[in-house]
Tab-separated table of C-alpha atoms and ligand atoms in Angstrom:
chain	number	residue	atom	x	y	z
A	1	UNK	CA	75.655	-33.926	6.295
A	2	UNK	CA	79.358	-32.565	6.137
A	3	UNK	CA	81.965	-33.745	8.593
A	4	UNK	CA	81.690	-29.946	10.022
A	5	UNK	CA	77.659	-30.486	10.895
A	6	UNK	CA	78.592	-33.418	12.645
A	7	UNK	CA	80.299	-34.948	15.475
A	8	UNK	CA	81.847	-37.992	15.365
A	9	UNK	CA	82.351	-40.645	18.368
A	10	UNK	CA	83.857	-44.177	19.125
A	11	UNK	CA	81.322	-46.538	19.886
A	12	UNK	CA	82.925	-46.933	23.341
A	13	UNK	CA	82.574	-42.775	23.467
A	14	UNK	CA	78.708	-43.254	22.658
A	15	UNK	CA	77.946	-46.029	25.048
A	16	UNK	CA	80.008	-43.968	27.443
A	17	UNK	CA	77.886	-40.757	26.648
A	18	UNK	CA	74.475	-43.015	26.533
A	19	UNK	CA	74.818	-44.113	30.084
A	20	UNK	CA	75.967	-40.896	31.357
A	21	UNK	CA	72.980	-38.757	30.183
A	22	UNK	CA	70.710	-41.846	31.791
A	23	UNK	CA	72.336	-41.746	34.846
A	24	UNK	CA	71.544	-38.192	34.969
A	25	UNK	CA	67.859	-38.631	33.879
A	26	UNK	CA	67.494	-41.242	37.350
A	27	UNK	CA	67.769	-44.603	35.509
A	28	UNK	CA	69.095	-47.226	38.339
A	29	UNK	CA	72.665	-48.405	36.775
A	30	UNK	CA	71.161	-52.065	35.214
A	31	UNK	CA	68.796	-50.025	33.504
A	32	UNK	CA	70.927	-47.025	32.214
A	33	UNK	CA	73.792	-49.890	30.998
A	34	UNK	CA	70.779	-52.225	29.531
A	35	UNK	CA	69.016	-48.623	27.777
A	36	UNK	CA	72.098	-47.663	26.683
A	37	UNK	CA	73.430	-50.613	24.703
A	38	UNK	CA	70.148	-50.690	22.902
A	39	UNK	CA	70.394	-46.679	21.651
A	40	UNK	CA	74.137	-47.347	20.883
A	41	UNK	CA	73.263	-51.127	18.986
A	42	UNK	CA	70.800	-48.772	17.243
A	43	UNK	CA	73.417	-45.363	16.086
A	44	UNK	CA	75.853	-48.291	15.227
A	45	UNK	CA	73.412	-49.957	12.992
A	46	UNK	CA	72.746	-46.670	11.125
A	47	UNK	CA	69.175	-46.520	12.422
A	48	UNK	CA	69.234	-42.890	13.436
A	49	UNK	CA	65.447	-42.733	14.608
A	50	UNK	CA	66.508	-45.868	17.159
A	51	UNK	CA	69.903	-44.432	18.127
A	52	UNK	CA	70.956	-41.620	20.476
A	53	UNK	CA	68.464	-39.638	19.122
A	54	UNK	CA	66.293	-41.778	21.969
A	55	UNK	CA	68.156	-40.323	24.630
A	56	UNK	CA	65.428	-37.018	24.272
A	57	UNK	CA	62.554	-39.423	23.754
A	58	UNK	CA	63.338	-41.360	27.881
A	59	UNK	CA	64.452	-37.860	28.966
A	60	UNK	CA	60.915	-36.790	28.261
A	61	UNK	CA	59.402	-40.130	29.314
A	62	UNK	CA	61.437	-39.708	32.843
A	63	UNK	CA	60.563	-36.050	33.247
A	64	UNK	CA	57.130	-36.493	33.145
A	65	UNK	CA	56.755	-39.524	35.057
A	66	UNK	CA	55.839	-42.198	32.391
A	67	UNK	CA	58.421	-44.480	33.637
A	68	UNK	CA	59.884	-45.990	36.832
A	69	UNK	CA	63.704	-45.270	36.484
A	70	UNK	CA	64.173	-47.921	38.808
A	71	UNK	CA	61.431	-50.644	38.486
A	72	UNK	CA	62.843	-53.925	39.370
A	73	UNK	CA	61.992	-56.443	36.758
A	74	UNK	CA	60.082	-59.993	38.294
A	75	UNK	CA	60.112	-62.776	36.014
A	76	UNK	CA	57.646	-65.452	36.752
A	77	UNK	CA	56.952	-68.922	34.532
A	78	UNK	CA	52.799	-68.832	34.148
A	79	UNK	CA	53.400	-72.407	32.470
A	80	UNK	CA	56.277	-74.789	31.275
A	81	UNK	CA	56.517	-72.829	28.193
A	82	UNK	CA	55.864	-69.477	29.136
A	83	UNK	CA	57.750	-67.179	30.856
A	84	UNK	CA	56.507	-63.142	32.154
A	85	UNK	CA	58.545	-60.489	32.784
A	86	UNK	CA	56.544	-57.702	34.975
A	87	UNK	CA	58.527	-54.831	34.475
A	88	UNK	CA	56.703	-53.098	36.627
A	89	UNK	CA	56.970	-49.393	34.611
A	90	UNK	CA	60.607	-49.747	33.741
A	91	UNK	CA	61.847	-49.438	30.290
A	92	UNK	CA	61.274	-52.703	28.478
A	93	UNK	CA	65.292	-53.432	27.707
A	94	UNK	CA	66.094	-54.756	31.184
A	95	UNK	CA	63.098	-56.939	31.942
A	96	UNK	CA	63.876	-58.712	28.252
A	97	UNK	CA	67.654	-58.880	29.780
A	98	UNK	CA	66.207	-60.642	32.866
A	99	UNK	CA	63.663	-62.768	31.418
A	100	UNK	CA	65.982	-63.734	28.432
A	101	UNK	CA	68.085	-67.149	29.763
A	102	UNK	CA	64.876	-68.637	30.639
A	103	UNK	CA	63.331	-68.286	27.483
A	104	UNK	CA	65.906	-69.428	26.029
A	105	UNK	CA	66.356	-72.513	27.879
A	106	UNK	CA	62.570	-73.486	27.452
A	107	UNK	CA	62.192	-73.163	23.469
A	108	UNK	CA	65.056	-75.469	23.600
A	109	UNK	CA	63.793	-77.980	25.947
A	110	UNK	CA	60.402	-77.611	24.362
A	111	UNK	CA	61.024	-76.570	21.108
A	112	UNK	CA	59.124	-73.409	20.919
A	113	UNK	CA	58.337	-70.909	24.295
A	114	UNK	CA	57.190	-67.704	24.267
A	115	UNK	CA	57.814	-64.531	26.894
A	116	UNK	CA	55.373	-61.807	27.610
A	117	UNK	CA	56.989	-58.361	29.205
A	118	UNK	CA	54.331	-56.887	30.662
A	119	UNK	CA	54.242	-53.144	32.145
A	120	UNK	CA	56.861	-51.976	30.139
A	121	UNK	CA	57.777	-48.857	28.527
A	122	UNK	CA	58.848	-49.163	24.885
A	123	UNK	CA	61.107	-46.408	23.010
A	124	UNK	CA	62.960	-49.030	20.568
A	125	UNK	CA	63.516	-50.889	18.213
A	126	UNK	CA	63.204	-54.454	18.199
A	127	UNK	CA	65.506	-56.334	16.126
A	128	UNK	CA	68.004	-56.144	19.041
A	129	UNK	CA	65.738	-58.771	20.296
A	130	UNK	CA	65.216	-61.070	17.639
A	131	UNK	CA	68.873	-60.743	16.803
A	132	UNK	CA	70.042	-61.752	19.812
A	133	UNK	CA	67.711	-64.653	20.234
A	134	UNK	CA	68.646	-65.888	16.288
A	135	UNK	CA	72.471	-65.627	17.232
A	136	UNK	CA	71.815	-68.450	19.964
A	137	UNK	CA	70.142	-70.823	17.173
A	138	UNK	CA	66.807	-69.842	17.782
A	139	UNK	CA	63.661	-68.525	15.442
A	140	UNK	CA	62.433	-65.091	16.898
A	141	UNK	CA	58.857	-63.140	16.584
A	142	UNK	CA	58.701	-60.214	18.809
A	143	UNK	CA	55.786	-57.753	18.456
A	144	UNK	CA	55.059	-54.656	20.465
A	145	UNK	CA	51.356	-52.378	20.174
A	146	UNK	CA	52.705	-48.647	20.990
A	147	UNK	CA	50.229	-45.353	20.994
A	148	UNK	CA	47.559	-44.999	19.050
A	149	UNK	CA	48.960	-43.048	16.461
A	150	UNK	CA	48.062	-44.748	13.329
A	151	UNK	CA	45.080	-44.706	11.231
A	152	UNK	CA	42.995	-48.078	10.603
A	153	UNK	CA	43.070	-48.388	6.181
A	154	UNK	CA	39.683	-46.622	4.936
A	155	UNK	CA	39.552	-44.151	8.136
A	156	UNK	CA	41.619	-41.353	9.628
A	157	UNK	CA	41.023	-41.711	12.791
A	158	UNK	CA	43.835	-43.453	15.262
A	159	UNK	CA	43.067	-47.033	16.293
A	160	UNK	CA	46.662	-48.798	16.426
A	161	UNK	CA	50.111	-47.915	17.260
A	162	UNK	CA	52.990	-47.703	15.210
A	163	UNK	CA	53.266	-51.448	15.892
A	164	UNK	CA	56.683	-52.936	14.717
A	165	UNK	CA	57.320	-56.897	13.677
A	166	UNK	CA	60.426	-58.436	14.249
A	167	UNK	CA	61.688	-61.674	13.016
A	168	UNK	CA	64.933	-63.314	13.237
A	169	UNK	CA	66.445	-66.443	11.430
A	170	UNK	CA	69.648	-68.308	12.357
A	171	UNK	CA	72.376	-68.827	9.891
A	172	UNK	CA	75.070	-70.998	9.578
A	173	UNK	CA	78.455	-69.069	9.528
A	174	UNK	CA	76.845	-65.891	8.866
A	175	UNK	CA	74.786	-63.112	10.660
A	176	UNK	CA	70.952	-63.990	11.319
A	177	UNK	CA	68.801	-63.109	8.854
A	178	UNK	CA	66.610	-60.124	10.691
A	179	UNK	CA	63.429	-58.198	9.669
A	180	UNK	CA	61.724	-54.929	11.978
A	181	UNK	CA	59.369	-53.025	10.823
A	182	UNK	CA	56.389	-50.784	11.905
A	183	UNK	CA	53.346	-51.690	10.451
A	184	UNK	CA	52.628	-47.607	10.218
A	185	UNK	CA	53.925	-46.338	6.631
A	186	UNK	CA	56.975	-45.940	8.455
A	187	UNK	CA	58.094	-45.491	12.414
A	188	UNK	CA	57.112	-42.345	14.312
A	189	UNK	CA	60.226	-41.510	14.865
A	190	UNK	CA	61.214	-40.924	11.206
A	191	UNK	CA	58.430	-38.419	11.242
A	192	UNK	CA	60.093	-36.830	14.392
A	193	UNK	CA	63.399	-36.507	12.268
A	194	UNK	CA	61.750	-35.008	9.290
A	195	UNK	CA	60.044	-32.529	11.715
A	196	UNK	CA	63.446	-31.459	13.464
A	197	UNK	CA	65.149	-31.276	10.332
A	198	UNK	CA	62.554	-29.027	8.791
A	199	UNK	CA	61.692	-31.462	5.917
A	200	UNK	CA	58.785	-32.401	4.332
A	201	UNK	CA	57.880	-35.921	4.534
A	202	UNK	CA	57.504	-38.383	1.544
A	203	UNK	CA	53.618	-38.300	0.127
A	204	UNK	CA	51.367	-41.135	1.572
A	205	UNK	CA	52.523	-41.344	5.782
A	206	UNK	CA	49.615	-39.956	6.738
A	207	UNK	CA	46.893	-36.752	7.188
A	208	UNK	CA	46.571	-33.908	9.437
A	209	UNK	CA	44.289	-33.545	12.037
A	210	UNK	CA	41.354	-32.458	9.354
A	211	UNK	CA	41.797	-36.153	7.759
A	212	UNK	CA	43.629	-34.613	4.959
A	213	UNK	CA	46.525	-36.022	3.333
A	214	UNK	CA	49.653	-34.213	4.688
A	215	UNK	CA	53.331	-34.301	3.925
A	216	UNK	CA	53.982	-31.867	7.089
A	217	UNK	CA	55.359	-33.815	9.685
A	218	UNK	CA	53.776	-31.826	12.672
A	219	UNK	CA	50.166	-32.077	10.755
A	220	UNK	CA	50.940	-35.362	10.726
A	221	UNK	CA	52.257	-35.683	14.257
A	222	UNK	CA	48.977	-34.173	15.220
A	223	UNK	CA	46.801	-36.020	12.611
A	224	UNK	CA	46.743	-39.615	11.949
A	225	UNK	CA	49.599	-41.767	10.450
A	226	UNK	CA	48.909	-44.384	7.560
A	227	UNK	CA	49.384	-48.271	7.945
A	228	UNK	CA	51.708	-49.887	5.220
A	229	UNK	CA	50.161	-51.476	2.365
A	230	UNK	CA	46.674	-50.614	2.959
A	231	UNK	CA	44.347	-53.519	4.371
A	232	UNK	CA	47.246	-55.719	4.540
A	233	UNK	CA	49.216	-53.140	6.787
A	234	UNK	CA	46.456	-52.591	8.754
A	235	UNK	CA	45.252	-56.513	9.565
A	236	UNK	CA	48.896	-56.814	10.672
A	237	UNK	CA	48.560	-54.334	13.219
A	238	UNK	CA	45.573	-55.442	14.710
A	239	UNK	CA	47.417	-58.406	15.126
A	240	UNK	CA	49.785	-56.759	16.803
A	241	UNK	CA	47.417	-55.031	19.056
A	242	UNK	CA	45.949	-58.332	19.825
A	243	UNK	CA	49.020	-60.379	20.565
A	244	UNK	CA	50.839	-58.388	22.118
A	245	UNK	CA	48.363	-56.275	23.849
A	246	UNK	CA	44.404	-58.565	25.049
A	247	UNK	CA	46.213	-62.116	24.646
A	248	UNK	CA	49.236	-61.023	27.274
A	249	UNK	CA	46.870	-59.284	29.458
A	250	UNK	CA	48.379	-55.518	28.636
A	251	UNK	CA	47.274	-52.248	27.322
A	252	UNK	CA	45.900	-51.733	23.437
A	253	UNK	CA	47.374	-48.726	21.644
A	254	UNK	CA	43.976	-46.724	22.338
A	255	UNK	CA	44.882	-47.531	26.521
A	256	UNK	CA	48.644	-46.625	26.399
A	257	UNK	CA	47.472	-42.966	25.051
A	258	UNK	CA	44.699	-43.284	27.136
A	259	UNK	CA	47.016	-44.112	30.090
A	260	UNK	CA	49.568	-41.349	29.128
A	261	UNK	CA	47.071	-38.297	29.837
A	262	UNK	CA	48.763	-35.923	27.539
A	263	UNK	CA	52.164	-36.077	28.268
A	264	UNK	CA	53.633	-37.190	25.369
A	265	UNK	CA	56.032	-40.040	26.737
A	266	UNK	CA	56.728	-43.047	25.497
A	267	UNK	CA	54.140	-46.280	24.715
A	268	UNK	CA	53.360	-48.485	27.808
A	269	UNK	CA	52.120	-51.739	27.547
A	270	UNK	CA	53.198	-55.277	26.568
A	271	UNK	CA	55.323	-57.099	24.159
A	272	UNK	CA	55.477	-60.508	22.858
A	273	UNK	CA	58.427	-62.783	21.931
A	274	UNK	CA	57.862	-66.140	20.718
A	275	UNK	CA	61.294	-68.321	20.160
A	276	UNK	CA	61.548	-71.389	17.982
A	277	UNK	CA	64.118	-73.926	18.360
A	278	UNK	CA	64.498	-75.830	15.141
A	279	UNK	CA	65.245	-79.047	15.924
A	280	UNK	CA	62.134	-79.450	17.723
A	281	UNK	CA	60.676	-80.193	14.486
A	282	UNK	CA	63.948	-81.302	12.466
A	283	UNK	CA	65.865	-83.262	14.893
A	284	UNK	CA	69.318	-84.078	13.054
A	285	UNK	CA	67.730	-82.523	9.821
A	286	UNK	CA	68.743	-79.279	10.690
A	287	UNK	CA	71.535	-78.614	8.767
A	288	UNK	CA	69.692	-80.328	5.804
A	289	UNK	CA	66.804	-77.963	5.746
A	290	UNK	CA	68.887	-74.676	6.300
A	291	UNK	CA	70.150	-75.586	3.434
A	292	UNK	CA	66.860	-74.862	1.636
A	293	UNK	CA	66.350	-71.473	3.557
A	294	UNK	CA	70.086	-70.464	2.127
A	295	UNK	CA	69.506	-71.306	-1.431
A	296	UNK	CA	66.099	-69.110	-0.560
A	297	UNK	CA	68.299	-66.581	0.265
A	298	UNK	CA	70.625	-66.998	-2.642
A	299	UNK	CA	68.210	-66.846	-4.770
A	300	UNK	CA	67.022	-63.319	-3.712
A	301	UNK	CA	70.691	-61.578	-3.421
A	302	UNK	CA	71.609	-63.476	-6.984
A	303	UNK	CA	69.302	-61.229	-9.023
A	304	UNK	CA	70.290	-57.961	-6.936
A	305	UNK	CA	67.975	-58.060	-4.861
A	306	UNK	CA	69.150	-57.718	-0.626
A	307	UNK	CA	68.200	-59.467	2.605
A	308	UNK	CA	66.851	-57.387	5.091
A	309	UNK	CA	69.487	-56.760	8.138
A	310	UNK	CA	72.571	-55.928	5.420
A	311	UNK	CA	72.219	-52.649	5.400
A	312	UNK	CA	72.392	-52.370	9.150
A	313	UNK	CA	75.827	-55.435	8.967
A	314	UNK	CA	77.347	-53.120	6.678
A	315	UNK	CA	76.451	-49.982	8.897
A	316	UNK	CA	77.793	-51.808	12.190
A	317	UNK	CA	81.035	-52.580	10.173
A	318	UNK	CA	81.866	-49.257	9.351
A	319	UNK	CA	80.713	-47.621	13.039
A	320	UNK	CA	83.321	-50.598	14.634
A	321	UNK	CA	85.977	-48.937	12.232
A	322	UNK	CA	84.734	-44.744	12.015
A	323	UNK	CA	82.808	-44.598	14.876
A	324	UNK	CA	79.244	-43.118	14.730
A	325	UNK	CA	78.176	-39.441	13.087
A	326	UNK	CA	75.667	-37.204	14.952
A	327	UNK	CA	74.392	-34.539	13.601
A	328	UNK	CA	75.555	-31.064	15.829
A	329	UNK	CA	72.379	-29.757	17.200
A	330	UNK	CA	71.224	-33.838	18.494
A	331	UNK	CA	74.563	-34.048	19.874
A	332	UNK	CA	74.133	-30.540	21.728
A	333	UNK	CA	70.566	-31.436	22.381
A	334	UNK	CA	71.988	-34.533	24.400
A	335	UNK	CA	74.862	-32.767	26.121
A	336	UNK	CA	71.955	-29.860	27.641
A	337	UNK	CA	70.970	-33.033	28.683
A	338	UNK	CA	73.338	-33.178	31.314
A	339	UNK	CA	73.262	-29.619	32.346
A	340	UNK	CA	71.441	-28.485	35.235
A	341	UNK	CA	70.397	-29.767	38.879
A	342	UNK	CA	71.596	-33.496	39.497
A	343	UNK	CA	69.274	-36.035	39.508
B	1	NDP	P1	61.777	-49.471	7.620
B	1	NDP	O1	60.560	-49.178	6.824
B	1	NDP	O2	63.013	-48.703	7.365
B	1	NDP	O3	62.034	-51.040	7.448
B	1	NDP	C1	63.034	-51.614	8.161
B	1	NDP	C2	63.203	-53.068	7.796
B	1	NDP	O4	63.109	-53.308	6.401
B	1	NDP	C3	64.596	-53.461	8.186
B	1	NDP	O5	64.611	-54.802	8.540
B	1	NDP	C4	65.359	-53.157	6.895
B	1	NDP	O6	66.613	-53.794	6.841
B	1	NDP	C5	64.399	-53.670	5.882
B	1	NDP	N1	64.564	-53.037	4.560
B	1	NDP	C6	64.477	-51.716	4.298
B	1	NDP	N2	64.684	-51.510	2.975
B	1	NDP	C7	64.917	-52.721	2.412
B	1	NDP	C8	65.195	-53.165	1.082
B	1	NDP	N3	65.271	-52.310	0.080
B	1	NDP	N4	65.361	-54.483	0.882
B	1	NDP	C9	65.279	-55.354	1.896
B	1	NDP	N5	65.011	-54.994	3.177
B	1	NDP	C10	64.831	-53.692	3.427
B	1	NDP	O7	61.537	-49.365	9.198
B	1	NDP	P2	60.376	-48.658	10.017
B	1	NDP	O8	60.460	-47.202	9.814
B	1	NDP	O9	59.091	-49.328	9.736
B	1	NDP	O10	60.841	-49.032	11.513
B	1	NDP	C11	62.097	-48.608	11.998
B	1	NDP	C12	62.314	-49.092	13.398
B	1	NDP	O11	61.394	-48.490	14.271
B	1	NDP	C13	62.168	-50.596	13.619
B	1	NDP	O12	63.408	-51.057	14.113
B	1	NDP	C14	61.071	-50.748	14.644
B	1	NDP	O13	61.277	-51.757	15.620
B	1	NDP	C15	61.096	-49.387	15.321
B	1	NDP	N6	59.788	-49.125	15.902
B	1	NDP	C16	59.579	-49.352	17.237
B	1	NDP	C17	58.328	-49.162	17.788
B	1	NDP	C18	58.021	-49.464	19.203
B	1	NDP	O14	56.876	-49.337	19.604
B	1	NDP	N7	58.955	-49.874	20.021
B	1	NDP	C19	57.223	-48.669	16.974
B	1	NDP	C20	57.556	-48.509	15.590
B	1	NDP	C21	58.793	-48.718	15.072
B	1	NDP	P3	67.927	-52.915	7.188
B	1	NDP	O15	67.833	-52.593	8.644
B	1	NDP	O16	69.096	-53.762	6.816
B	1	NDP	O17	67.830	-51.678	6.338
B	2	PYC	O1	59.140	-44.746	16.062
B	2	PYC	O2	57.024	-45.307	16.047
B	2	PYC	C1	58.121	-45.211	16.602
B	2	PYC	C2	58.231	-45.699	17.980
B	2	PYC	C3	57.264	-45.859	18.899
B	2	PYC	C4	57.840	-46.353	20.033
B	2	PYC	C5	59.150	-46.483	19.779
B	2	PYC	N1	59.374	-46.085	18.512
């Protein structure tokens, strides 16, 4: 991309730009300001399928009545270590905001807690999540099922969502250590970006809607997408399906399209975060035993190898310096955005 294709902003100027375009779509204000620090978190972080791009995906999710713009979140405790978040059709970044302290302040009394957001609508990524939990001293697992997009290993037919898995691990001194994935050969929305871009995508993401393998993003949009790593990918996103979807009482992958009735909005349903506070095992041995997990990690960048979550400290490091890049037709995408009756 040259610097003429593209359109640079502060990250104040994005956040600033998020919220207004949410505003516009209807969001109340605690959900616009919650949305929008996830998109910006995301364009900051250089993930560009997680960033402002998402401002088109809740547009579409609004217009068509997928979400409640204004759902209040109500967090309940179903036991001492569990804690539910009905978000009650809202986008899923608020109800973690409101359910957040508490879960905190269980996996430390009790060493581990987990918190279910039920009724939520899900357009991002996760390692905001994890991150944030690992920056307070805590282990993180957060899964979320999506659509049923995705293509089961030895079929072509979709069974599970795009299904990402997030984990975080505290450091001493230094950024968490942070993984998110999809389970799917890679996220939808990379697919999306290879679409509007007019690119072919890499071999092996999935088939068109004959059960052929396809490298045309809108066969594939149509089609089936592939799990990572064959039968391993795939076990992991049944997992996901069932953690996050049967165990927490919410919606498989197969019910959120089901649910949707065609109109192409975002995934609704549940997700699960499980935090782990590590001196409920370690007591005072804490510092002894990250010790371990940091020559684990030396061990992996000394031969050239690097952690997940660099890229993206790197990425945030520049965007707090440059600002972020969007490409000019997303940024006029967003601004049309804003055009038109008031909400
Ligand atoms: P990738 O395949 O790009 O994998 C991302 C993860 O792998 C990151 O933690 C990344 O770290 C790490 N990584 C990538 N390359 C390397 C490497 N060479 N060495 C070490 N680590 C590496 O992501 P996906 O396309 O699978 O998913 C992208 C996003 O989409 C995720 O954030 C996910 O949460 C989101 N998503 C959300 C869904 C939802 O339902 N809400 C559904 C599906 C996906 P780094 O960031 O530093 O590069
Ligand atoms: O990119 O697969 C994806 C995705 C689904 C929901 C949010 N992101």
């Amino acid at each position: 991309m040259s610097m003429s294709d593209t359109i640079t902003l502060s990250l104040d100027e994005a956040g600033e730009l998020a919220r207004k375009v949410l505003l516009k779509q209807g969001l109340a204000p605690d959900h616009a300001a919650a949305v929008a620090r996830t998109m910006v978190a995301g364009e900051r972080d250089g993930c560009a399928s997680h960033g402002l791009y998402r401002l088109l995906v809740t547009a579409n999710s609004v217009a068509k009545g997928v979400v409640v713009p204004d759902a209040e979140p109500v967090v309940s405790e179903p036991s001492p270590a569990l804690v539910r978040v009905d978000g009650r059709g809202g986008f899923a970044q608020l109800p973690f905001e409101r359910g957040l302290p508490l879960l905190v302040e269980k996996a430390r009394k009790l060493g581990i807690a987990a918190m279910a957001l039920n009724n939520v609508v899900h357009f991002a990524a996760l390692w905001p999540e994890v991150e944030t939990l690992a920056e307070q001293g805590l282990v993180a697992f957060a899964c979320t099922p999506s659509h049923a997009w995705v293509a089961p290993e030895g079929g072509t037919v979709p069974v599970f969502g795009t299904n990402p898995i997030a984990f975080g691990w505290p450091r001493p001194e230094k950024p968490p250590f942070v993984f998110d994935f999809a389970t799917s050969a890679t996220a939808r929305g990379e697919i999306e970006l290879h679409r509007r871009a007019g690119k072919q995508t890499p071999e092996g993401w999935g088939y068109g809607p004959d059960g052929k393998p396809s490298t045309d993003p809108e066969a594939i949009l149509a089609g089936a997408m592939r799990t990572f790593g064959g039968h391993k990918g795939s076990a992991l996103a049944a997992m996901v399906e069932l953690l996050a979807g049967p165990l927490i009482g919410d919606m498989t992958s197969i019910e959120s399209i089901a649910a949707d009735e065609g109109r192409m909005g975002s995934p609704i349903g549940g997700e699960l975060i499980i935090a782990i506070d590590p001196a409920g095992f370690l007591g005072d041995a804490v510092a002894q035993h990250q010790r371990s997990a940091e020559a684990m990690f030396d061990a992996i960048e000394g031969q050239g190898a690097r952690l997940p979550s660099v890229r993206r400290y790197v990425a945030r490091a520049k965007s707090l310096v440059e600002g972020v890049r969007l490409p000019k037709p997303l940024y006029d995408d967003i601004h049309a955005l804003l055009e038109g009756n008031e909400a």
